[in-house]
Short mmCIF file of C-alpha atoms in Angstrom, two decimals:
data_model
loop_
_atom_site.label_atom_id
_atom_site.label_comp_id
_atom_site.label_asym_id
_atom_site.label_seq_id
_atom_site.Cartn_x
_atom_site.Cartn_y
_atom_site.Cartn_z
CA MET N 35 4.93 19.19 -15.15
CA ARG N 36 5.45 19.27 -11.38
CA LEU N 37 7.14 16.21 -9.92
CA THR N 38 4.01 15.40 -7.94
CA ASP N 39 2.06 15.47 -11.24
CA GLU N 40 4.22 12.53 -12.34
CA LEU N 41 2.93 10.49 -9.41
CA VAL N 42 -0.66 11.42 -10.23
CA VAL N 43 -0.22 10.35 -13.86
CA LEU N 44 1.38 7.08 -12.75
CA ALA N 45 -1.47 6.46 -10.31
CA GLU N 46 -4.11 7.15 -12.96
CA ARG N 47 -2.46 4.86 -15.50
CA PHE N 48 -1.74 2.10 -12.98
CA ALA N 49 -5.33 2.20 -11.71
CA ALA N 50 -6.70 2.06 -15.26
CA ILE N 51 -4.42 -0.82 -16.27
CA THR N 52 -5.04 -2.91 -13.15
CA GLY N 53 -8.70 -2.05 -12.57
CA ARG N 54 -7.97 -0.84 -9.05
CA SER N 55 -9.07 2.42 -7.48
CA GLU N 56 -6.52 5.15 -6.88
CA ALA N 57 -7.17 4.80 -3.16
CA THR N 58 -6.15 1.13 -3.37
CA VAL N 59 -3.09 2.04 -5.46
CA ALA N 60 -2.07 4.61 -2.85
CA ASN N 61 -2.45 2.02 -0.11
CA LEU N 62 -0.38 -0.53 -2.07
CA ALA N 63 2.31 2.11 -2.56
CA GLY N 64 2.50 2.61 1.20
CA ARG N 65 0.56 5.88 1.37
CA ASP N 66 -2.84 6.82 2.77
CA THR N 67 -5.88 6.52 0.52
CA HIS N 68 -6.12 10.30 -0.11
CA PHE N 69 -2.47 10.73 -1.16
CA PHE N 70 -3.06 11.24 -4.89
CA THR N 71 -6.14 13.40 -4.27
CA ARG N 72 -4.03 15.76 -2.16
CA LEU N 73 -1.31 15.88 -4.83
CA ARG N 74 -3.90 16.97 -7.41
CA GLY N 75 -4.66 20.00 -5.27
CA GLU N 76 -2.12 22.08 -3.42
CA GLY N 77 -0.60 19.06 -1.66
CA SER N 78 3.00 18.04 -1.85
CA CYS N 79 5.33 15.36 -0.54
CA THR N 80 8.96 15.08 0.42
CA VAL N 81 11.59 14.14 -2.13
CA ASP N 82 12.08 10.87 -0.27
CA THR N 83 8.37 10.03 -0.55
CA PHE N 84 8.35 11.02 -4.23
CA GLU N 85 11.29 8.70 -4.96
CA ARG N 86 9.88 5.78 -2.94
CA VAL N 87 6.45 5.98 -4.59
CA LYS N 88 7.93 6.35 -8.07
CA GLU N 89 10.22 3.37 -7.45
CA TRP N 90 7.22 1.39 -6.20
CA PHE N 91 5.41 2.09 -9.46
CA SER N 92 8.45 1.06 -11.48
CA SER N 93 8.89 -2.19 -9.54
CA ASN N 94 5.19 -3.07 -9.69
CA TRP N 95 4.30 -1.81 -13.16
CA PRO N 96 2.31 -4.47 -15.03
CA GLU N 97 4.47 -6.38 -17.46
CA GLY N 98 3.76 -5.43 -21.06
CA ALA N 99 2.00 -2.18 -20.13
CA PRO N 100 3.71 0.90 -21.52
CA TRP N 101 5.32 3.27 -19.04
CA PRO N 102 4.20 6.90 -19.65
CA LYS N 103 6.58 8.43 -22.21
CA LYS N 104 6.96 11.84 -20.56
CA ILE N 105 8.04 10.34 -17.22
CA ALA N 106 11.57 9.05 -16.67
CA ARG N 107 11.51 5.54 -15.26
CA PRO N 108 13.80 4.88 -12.28
CA ARG N 109 16.55 2.37 -12.80
CA ALA N 110 16.20 -0.89 -10.91
CA ARG N 111 18.22 -0.98 -7.71
CA VAL N 112 20.89 -3.64 -7.51
CA ALA N 113 21.15 -5.50 -4.23
CA ALA N 114 24.56 -5.23 -2.60
#
């Protein structure tokens, strides 16, 4: 699985769990509405963007909803 595929899976699951569109999820994660559509094709993103979006999903994942098993969940950042 490509790293960008992880973000697509997270977006699909998050959208299904919350009842929001993927465009809305992208917007909430600080990206443009076509972000996940581009990643499904030949699109890519920087490592920094990948990490920020994945951390956003981890921080905003609905309580009680299972995190996808094949995707490592980022550890929570501790404030200094």
